[in-house]
Short mmCIF file of C-alpha atoms (C1' of nucleotides) in Angstrom, two decimals:
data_model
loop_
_atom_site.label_atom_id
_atom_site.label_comp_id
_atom_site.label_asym_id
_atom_site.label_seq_id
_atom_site.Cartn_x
_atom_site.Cartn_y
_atom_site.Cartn_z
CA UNK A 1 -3.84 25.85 -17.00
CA UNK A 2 -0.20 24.90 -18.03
CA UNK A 3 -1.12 21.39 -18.98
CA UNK A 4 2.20 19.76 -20.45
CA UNK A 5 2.74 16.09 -19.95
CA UNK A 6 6.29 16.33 -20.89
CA UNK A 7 7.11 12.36 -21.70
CA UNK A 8 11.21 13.04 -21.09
CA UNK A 9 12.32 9.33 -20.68
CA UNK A 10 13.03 10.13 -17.15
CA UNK A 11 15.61 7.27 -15.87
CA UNK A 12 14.21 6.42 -12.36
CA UNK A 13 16.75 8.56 -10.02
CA UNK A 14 18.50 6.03 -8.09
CA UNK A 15 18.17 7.08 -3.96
CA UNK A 16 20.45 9.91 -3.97
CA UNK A 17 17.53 11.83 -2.05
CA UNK A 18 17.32 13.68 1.61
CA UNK A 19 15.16 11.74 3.49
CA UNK A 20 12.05 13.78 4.65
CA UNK A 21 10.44 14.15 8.07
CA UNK A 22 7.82 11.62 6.32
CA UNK A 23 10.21 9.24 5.76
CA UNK A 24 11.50 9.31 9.30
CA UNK A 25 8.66 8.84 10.97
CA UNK A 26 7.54 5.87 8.99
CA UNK A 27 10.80 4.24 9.98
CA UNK A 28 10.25 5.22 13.59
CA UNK A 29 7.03 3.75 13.65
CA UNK A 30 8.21 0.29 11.93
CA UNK A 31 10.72 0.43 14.25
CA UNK A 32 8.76 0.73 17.08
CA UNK A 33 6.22 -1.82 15.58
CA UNK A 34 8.76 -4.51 15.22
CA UNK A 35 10.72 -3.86 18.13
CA UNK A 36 7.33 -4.00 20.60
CA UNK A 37 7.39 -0.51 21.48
CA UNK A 38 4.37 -0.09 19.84
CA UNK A 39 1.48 -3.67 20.22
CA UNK A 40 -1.21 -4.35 18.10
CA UNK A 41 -4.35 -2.47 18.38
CA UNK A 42 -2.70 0.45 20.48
CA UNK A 43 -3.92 4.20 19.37
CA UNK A 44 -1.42 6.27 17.44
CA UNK A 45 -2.29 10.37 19.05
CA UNK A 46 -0.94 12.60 16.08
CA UNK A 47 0.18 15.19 18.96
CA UNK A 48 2.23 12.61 21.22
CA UNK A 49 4.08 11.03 17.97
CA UNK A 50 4.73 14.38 16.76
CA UNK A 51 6.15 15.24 20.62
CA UNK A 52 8.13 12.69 20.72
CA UNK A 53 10.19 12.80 17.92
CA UNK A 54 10.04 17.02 17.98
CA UNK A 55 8.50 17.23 14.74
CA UNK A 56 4.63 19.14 13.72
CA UNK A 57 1.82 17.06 13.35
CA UNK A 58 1.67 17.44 9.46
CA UNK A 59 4.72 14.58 8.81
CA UNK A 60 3.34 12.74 11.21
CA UNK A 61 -0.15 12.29 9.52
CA UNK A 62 1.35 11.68 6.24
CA UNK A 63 3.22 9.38 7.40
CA UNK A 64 0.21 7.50 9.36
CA UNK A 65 -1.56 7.35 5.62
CA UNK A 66 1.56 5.72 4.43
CA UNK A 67 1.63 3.05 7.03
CA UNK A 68 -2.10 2.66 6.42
CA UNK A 69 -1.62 2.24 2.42
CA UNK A 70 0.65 -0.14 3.14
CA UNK A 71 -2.07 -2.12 6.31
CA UNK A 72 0.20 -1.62 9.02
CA UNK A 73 -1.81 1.01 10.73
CA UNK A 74 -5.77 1.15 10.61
CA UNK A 75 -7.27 4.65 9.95
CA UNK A 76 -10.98 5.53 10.68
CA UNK A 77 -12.07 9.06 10.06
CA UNK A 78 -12.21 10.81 13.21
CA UNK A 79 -11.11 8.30 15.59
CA UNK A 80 -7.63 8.14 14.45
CA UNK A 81 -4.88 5.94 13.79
CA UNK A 82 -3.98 2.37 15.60
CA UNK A 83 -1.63 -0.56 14.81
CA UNK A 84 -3.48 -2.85 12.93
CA UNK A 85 -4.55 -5.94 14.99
CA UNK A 86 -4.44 -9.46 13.00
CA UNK A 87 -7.22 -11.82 14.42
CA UNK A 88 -6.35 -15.79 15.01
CA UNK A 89 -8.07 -16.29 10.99
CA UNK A 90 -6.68 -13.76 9.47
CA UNK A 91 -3.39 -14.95 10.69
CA UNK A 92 -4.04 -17.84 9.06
CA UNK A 93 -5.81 -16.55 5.99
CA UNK A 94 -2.29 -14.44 5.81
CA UNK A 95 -0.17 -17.10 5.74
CA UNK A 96 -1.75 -19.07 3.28
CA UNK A 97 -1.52 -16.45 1.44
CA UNK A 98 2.16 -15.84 1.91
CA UNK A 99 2.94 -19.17 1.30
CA UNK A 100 1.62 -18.70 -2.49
CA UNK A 101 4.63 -16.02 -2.54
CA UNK A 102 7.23 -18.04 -0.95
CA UNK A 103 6.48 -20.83 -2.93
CA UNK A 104 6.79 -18.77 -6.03
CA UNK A 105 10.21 -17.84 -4.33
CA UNK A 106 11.54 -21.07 -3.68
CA UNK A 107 11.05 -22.23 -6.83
CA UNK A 108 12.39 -19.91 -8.58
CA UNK A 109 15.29 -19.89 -6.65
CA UNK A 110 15.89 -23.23 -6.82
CA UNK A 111 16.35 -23.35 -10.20
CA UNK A 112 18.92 -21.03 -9.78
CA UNK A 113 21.29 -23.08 -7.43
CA UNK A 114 23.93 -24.02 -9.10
CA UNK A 115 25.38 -20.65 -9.36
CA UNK A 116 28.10 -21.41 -6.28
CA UNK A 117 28.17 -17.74 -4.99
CA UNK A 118 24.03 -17.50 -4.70
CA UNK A 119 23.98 -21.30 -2.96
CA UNK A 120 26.45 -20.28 -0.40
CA UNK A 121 24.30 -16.79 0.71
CA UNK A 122 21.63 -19.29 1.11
CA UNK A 123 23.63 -21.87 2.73
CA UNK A 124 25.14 -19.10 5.56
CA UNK A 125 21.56 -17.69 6.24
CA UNK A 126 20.85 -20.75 7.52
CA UNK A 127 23.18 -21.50 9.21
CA UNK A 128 21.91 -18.52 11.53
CA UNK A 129 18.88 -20.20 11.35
CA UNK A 130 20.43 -23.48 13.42
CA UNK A 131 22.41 -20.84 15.22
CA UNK A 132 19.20 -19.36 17.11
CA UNK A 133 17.58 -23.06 16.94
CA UNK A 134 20.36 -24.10 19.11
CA UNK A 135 20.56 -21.21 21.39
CA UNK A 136 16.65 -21.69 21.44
CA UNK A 137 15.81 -17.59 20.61
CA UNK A 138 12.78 -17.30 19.64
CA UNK A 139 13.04 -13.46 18.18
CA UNK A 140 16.58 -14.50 16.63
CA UNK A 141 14.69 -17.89 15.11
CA UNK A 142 11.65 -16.22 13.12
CA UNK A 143 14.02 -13.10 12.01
CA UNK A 144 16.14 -15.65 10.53
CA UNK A 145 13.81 -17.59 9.14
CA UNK A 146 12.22 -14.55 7.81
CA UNK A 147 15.57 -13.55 6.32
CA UNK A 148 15.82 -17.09 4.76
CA UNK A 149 13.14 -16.20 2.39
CA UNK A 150 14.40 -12.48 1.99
CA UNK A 151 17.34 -14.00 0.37
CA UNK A 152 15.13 -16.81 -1.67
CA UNK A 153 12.93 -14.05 -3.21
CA UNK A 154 15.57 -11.99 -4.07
CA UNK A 155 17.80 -14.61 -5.65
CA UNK A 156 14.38 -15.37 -7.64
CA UNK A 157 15.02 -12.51 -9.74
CA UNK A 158 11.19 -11.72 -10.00
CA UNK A 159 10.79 -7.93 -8.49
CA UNK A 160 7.60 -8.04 -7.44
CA UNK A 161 8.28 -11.05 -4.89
CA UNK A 162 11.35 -9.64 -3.71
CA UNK A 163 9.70 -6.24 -3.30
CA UNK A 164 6.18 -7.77 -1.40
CA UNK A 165 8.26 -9.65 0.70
CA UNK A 166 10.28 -6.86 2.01
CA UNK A 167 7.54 -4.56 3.09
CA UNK A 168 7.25 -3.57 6.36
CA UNK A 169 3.55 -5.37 6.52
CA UNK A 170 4.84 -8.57 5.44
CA UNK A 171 7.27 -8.76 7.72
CA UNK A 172 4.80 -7.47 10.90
CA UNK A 173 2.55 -9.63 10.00
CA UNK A 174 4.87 -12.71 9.71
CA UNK A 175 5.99 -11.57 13.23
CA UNK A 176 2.56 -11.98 14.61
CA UNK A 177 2.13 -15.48 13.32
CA UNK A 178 5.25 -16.58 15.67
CA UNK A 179 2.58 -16.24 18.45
CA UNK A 180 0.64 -18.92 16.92
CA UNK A 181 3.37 -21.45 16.41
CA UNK A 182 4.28 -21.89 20.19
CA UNK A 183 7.81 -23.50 21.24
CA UNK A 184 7.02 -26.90 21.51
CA UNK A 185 6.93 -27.56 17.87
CA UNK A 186 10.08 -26.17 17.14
CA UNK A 187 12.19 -29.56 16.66
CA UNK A 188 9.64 -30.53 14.01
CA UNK A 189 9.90 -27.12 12.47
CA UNK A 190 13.98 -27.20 12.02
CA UNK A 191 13.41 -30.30 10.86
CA UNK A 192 10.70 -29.63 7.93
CA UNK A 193 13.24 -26.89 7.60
CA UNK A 194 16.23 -28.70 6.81
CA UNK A 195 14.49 -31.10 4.71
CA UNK A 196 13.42 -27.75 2.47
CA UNK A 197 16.96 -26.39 2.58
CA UNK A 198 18.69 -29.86 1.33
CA UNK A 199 16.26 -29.91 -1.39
CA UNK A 200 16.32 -26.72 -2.32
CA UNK A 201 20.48 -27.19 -2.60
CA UNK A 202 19.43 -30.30 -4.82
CA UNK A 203 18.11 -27.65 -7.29
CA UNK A 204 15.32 -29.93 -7.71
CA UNK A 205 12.27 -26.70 -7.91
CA UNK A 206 9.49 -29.27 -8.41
CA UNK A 207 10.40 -31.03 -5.02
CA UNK A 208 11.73 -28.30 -2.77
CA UNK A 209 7.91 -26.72 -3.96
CA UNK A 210 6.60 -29.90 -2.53
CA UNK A 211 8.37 -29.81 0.72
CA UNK A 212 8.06 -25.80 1.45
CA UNK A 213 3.86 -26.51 1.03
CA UNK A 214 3.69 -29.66 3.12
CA UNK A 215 5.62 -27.96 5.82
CA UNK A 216 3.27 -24.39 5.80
CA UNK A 217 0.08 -27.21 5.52
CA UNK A 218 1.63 -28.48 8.94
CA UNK A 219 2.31 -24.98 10.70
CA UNK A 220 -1.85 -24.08 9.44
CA UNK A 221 -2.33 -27.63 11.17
CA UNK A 222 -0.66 -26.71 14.16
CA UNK A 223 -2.34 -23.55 14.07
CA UNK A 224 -5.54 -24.61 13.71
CA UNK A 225 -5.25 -27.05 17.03
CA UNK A 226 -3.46 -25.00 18.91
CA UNK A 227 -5.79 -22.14 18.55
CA UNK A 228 -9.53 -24.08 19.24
CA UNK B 1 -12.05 25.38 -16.14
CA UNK B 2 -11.58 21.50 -15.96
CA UNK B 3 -14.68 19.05 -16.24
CA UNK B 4 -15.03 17.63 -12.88
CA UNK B 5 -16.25 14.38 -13.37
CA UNK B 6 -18.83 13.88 -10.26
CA UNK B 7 -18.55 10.76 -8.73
CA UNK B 8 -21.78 10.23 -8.02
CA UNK B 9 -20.89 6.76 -8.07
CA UNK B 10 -20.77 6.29 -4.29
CA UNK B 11 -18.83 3.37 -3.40
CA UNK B 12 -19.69 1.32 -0.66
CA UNK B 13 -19.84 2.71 3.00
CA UNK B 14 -19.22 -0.19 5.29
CA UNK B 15 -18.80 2.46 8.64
CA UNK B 16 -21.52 5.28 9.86
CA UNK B 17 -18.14 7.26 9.83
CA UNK B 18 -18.11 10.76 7.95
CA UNK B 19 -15.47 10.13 5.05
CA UNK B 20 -12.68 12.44 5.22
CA UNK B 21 -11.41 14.76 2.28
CA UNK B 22 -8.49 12.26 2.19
CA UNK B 23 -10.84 9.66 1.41
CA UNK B 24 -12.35 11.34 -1.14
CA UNK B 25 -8.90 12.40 -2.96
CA UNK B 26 -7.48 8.86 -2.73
CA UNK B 27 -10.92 8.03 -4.41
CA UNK B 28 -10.66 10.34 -7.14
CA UNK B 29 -7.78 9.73 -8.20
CA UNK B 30 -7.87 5.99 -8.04
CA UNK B 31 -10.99 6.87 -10.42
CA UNK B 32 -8.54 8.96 -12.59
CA UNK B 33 -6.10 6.03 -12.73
CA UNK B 34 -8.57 3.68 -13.62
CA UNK B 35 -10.48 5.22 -16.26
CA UNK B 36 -7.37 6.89 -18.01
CA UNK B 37 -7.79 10.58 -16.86
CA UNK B 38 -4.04 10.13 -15.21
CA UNK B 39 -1.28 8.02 -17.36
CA UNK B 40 1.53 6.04 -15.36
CA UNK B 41 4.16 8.54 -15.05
CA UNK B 42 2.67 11.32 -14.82
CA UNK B 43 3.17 13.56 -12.41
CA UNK B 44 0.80 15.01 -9.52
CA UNK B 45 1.16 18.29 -8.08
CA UNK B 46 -0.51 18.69 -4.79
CA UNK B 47 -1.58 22.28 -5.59
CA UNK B 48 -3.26 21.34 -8.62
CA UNK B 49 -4.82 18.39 -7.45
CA UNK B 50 -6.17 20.50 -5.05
CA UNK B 51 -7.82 22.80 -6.72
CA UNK B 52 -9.06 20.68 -8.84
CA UNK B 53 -11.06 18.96 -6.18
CA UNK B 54 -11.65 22.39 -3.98
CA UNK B 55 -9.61 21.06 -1.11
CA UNK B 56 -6.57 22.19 0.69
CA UNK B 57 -3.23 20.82 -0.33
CA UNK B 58 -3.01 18.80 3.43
CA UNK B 59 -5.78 15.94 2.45
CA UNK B 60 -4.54 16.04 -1.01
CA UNK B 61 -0.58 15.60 0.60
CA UNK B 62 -2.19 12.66 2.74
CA UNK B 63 -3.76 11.31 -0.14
CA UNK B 64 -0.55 10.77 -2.16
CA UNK B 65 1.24 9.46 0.63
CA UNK B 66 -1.97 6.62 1.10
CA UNK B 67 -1.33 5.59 -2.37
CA UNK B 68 2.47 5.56 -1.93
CA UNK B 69 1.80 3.31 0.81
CA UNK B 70 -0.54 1.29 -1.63
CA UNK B 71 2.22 1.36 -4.66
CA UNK B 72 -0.11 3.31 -6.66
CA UNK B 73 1.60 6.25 -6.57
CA UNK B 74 5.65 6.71 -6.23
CA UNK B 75 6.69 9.23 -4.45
CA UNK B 76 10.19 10.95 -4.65
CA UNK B 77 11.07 13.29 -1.46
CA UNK B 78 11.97 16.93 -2.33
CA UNK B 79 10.39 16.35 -6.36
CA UNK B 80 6.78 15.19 -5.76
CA UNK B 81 5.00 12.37 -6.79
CA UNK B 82 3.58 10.51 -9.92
CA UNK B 83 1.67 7.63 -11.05
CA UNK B 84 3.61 4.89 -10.88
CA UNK B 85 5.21 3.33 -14.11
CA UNK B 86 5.54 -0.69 -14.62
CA UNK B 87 8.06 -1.39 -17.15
CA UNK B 88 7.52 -4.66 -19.07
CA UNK B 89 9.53 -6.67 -16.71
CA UNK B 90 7.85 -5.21 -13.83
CA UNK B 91 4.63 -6.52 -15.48
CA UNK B 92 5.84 -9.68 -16.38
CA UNK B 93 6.63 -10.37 -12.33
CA UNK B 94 3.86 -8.86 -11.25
CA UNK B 95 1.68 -11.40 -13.55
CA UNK B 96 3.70 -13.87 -12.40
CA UNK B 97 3.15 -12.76 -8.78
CA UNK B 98 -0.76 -12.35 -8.93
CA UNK B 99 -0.61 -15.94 -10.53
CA UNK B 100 0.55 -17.33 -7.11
CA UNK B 101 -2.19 -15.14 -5.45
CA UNK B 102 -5.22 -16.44 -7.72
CA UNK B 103 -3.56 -20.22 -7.72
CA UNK B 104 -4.94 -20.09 -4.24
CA UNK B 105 -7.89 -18.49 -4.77
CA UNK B 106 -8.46 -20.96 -7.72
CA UNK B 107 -7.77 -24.04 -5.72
CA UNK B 108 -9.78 -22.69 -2.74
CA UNK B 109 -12.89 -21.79 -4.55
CA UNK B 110 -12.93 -25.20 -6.87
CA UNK B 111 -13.69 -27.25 -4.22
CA UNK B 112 -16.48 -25.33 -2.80
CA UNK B 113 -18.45 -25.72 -6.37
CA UNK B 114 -20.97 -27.98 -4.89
CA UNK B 115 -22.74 -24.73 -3.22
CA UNK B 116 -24.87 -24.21 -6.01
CA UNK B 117 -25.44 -20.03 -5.04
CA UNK B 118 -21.56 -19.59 -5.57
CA UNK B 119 -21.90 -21.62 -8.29
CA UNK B 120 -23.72 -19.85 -9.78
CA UNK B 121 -22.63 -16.06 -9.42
CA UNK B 122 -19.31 -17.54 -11.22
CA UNK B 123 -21.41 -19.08 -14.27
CA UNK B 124 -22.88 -15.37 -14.35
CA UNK B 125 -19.89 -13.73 -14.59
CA UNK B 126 -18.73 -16.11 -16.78
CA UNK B 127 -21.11 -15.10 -19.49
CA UNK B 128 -20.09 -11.29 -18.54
CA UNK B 129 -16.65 -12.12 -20.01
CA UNK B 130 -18.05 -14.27 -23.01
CA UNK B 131 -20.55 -11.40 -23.68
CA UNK B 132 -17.39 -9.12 -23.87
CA UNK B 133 -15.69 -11.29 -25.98
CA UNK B 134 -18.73 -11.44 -28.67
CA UNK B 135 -18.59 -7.44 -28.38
CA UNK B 136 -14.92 -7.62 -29.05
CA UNK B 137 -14.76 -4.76 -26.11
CA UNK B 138 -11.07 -5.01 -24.31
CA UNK B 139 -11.98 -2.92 -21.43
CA UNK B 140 -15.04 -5.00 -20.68
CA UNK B 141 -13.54 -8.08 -21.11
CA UNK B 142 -10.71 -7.32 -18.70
CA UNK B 143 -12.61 -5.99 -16.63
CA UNK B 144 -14.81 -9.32 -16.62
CA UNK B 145 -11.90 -11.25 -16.18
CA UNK B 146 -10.19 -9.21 -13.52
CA UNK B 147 -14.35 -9.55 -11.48
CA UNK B 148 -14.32 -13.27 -12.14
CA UNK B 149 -11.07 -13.68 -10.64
CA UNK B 150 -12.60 -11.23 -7.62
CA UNK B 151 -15.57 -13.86 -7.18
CA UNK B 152 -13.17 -16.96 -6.83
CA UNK B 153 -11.33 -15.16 -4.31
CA UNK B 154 -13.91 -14.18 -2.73
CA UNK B 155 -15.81 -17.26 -3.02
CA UNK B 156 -12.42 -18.41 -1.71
CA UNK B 157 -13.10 -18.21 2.03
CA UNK B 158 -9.41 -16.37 2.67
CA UNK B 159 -9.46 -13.04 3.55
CA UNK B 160 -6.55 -11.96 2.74
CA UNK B 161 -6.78 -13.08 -1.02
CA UNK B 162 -9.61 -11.50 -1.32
CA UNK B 163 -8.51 -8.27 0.41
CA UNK B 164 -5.57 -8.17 -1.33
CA UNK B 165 -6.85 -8.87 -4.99
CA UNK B 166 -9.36 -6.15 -4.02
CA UNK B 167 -6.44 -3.82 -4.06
CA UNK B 168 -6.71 -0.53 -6.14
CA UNK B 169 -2.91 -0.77 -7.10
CA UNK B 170 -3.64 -4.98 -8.11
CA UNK B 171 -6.58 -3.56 -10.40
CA UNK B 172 -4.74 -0.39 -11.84
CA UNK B 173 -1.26 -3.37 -12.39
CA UNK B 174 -3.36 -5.58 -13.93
CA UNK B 175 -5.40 -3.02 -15.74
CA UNK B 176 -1.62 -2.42 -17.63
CA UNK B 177 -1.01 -6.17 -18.15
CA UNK B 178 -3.71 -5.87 -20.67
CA UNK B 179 -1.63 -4.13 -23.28
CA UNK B 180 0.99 -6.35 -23.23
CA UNK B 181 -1.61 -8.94 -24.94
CA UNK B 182 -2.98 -7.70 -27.73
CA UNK B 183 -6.29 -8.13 -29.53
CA UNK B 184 -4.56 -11.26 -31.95
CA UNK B 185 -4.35 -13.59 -29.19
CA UNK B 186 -8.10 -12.91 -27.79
CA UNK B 187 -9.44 -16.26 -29.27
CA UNK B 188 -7.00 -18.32 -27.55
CA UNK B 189 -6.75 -16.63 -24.32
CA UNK B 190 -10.97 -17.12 -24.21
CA UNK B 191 -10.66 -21.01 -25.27
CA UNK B 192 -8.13 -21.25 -22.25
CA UNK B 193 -10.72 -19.57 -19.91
CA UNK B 194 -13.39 -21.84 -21.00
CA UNK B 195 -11.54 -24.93 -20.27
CA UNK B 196 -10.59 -23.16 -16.96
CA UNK B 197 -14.32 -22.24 -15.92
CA UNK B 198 -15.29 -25.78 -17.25
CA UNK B 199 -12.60 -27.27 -14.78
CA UNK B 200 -13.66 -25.00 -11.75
CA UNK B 201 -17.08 -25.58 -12.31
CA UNK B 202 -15.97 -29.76 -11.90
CA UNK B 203 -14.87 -29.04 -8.78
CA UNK B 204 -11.24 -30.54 -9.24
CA UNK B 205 -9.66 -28.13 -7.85
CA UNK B 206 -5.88 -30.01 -8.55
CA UNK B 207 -7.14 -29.96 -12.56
CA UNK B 208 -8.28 -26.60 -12.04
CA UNK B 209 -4.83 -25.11 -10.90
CA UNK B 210 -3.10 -26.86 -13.45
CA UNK B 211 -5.51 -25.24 -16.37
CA UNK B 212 -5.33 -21.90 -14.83
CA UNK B 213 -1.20 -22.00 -14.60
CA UNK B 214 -0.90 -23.57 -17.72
CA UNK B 215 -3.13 -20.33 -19.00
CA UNK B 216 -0.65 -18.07 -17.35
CA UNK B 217 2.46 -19.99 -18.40
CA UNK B 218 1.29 -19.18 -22.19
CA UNK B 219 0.44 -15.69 -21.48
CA UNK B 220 3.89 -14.98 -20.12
CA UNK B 221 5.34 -16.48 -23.25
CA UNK B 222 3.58 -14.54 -25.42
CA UNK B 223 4.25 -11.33 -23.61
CA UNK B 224 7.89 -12.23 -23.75
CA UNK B 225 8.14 -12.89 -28.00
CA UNK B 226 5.46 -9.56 -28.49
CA UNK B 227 7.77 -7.70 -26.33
CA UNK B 228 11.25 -8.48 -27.37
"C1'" DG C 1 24.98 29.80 -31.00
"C1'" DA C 2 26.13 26.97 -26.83
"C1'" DA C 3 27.54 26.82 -22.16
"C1'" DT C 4 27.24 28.79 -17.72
"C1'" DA C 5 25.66 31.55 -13.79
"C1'" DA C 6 22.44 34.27 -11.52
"C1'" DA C 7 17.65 35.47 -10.69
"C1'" DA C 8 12.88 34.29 -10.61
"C1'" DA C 9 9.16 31.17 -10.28
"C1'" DA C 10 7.17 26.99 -9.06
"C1'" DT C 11 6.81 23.26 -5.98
"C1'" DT C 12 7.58 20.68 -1.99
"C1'" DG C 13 8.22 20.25 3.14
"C1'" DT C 14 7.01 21.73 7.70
"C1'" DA C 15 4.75 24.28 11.31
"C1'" DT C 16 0.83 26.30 13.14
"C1'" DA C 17 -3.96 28.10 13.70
"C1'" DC C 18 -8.52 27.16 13.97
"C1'" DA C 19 -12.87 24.52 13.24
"C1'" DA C 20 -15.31 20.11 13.82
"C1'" DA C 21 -15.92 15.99 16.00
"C1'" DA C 22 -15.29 12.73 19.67
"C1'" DA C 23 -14.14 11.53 24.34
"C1'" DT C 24 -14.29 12.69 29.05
"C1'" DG C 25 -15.88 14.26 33.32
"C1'" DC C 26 -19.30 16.09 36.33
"C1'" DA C 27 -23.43 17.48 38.19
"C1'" DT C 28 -28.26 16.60 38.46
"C1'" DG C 29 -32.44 13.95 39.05
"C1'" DA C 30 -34.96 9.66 39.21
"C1'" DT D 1 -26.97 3.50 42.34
"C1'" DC D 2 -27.28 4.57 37.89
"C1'" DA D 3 -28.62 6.79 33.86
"C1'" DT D 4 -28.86 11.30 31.46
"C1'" DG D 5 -27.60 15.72 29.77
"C1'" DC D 6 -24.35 19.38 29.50
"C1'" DA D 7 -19.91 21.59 29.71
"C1'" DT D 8 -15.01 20.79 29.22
"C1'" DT D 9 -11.13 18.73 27.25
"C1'" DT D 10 -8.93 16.10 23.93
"C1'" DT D 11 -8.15 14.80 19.35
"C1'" DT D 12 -8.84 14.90 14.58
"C1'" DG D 13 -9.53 17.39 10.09
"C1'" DT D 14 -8.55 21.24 7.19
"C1'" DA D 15 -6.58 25.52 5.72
"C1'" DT D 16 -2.88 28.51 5.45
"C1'" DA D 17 1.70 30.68 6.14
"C1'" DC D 18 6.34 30.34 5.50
"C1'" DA D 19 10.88 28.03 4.74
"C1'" DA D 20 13.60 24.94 1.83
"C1'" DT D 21 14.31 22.97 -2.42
"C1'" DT D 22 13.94 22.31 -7.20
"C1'" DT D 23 12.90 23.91 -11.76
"C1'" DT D 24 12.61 27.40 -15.12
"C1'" DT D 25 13.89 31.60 -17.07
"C1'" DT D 26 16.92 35.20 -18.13
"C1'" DA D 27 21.30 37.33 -18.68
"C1'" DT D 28 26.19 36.99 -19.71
"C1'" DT D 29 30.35 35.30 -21.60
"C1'" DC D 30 33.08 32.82 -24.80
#
DNA sequence: GAATAAAAAATTGTATACAAAAATGCATGA
DNA sequence: TCATGCATTTTTGTATACAATTTTTTATTC
């Protein structure tokens, strides 16, 4: 047994590496998961995923464990792999519990905006966000709004936020709660929106913290009416 | 030639479903995190791992790429993977990050303090962590801490806190936050988590989130100054 | 002796073979 | 008609072989 824990103070290789077969897959699948090619609750076959994109079934199971590590596909021994299916309450279980995060976000980011060249990412992002308001897209709407709060976490400077918020899961799942906020409650969404993006301008964290939670306590509202 | 620990220690089998060799490699090793056998950083080889366990390297390859998914493991394409390393600002965030996540479970649980059955599984862990404090045993007493904080979430009533806090890669994080407050500050970090159970038990759950930041808000100073 | 290059070993990545389990289909009998 | 049991097919789980890559060792030169 060559046992040597040799503690070199290995710097963390930036991504200077070949992406594996793994590593493709898992991108294919995300892909396919956010782009509808793949629904909730449909079966993942090893074989046919491995068919169609020409690689062995080996990659493809690895990365099926990866996806379900991170809860985007559901694994049961012997019956395989599906897209993991979010029920009405754990919808809303999930985004009270995402709003914890984004709360965490905004404030932090707030505090943060009077450095001119962070404010005016934040102020462009949502302007995209009116963009697909006006044109009334849907997809375009929640991808921005999504993006919103990539851009809030990451100006946060806390890792951990920045890095939850981008995972593939987050963002699924925050695709599956559009389904529960229907179109008719979109004007009052922009503007709870707009009243969280002035305030969050203001730099004022304490009040833009305020306004982010009242808004997400009248989406779970919304949510919870719509869906009885 | 090793001592293989047996885990006779059967977790909990929800399914009738025959657990896979994966499952049982993800498990030992999550064991091995937890109770020191692997150190963050070090590395895995899938070879070794397997024989160690008497399994092929394919479950043991799945494994790894489960825990990636999970952020237990890192995993570096072409070099192989290792236990993931926090450095102190990664800890810092992530404390601040699991803050947000028990906030909610906090406020959630306060207010259901008038069920005296919940009520009273939290009293009885409480005394696990004052019982560890008495002992002066660290890994007890974070451990009793890290339990009581799985009972409010539970207790909770969201799923997805609870799921989430359940999390081997939250326990193994949070297992590492513990060295960045050392034994000196015990007394004060137990008089905070008095007042805190005193508060939940109350059933104010606005006083109750206040106490409980407030606690975290002086553990991240203190982590800061020992760590500078 | 240190730096460098070539060779060897170790390790990872991928494909495939086969066994075990589950799903499917079909015939039979009430 | 419908349930039941059995054979077939599909799919998953595991082991292994081999190729590609990285790491280590050795040899060579200055």
């Amino acid at each position: 047994m060559t046992e040597k824990s040799e503690d070199k103070q290995e710097n963390e290789t930036p991504p200077q590496t070949t992406a594996s077969l793994v590593d493709f897959v898992v991108d294919a699948i995300i892909d396919g998961v956010m782009h509808g090619r793949y629904v909730q609750g449909q079966r993942l076959i090893a074989a046919d995923v491995a068919e169609e994109y020409n690689v062995s079934r080996a990659p493809v199971r690895e990365a099926l464990h990866m996806l379900a590590g991170e809860g985007v596909v559901e694994l049961i021994a012997n019956k395989g792999a599906r897209i993991r299916r979010l029920s009405v309450d754990e919808r809303i279980d999930f985004l009270e519990f995402t709003e914890a995060m984004c709360v965490l976000g905004v404030r932090l980011a707030t505090s943060k905006m009077r450095d001119l060249s962070l404010r005016s990412t934040v102020v462009e992002q949502f302007e995209k966000i009116e963009d697909a308001y006006a044109r009334r897209n849907a997809s375009d709407f929640v991808n921005a709004l999504y993006t919103y709060h990539i851009i809030l976490n990451e100006i946060s400077g806390n890792g951990f936020v920045e890095f939850f918020y981008r995972r593939p899961y987050i963002r699924f799942y925050t695709l599956l709660l559009a389904e529960l906020v229907p179109g008719n409650h979109w004007d009052q969404y922009i503007l709870n929106y707009r009243l969280i993006h002035e305030t969050i301008l203001s730099g004022d964290a304490h009040s833009a913290v305020i306004m982010f939670t009242s808004h997400i306590r009248w989406v779970l509202r919304n949510m919870r009416i719509d869906n009885e």
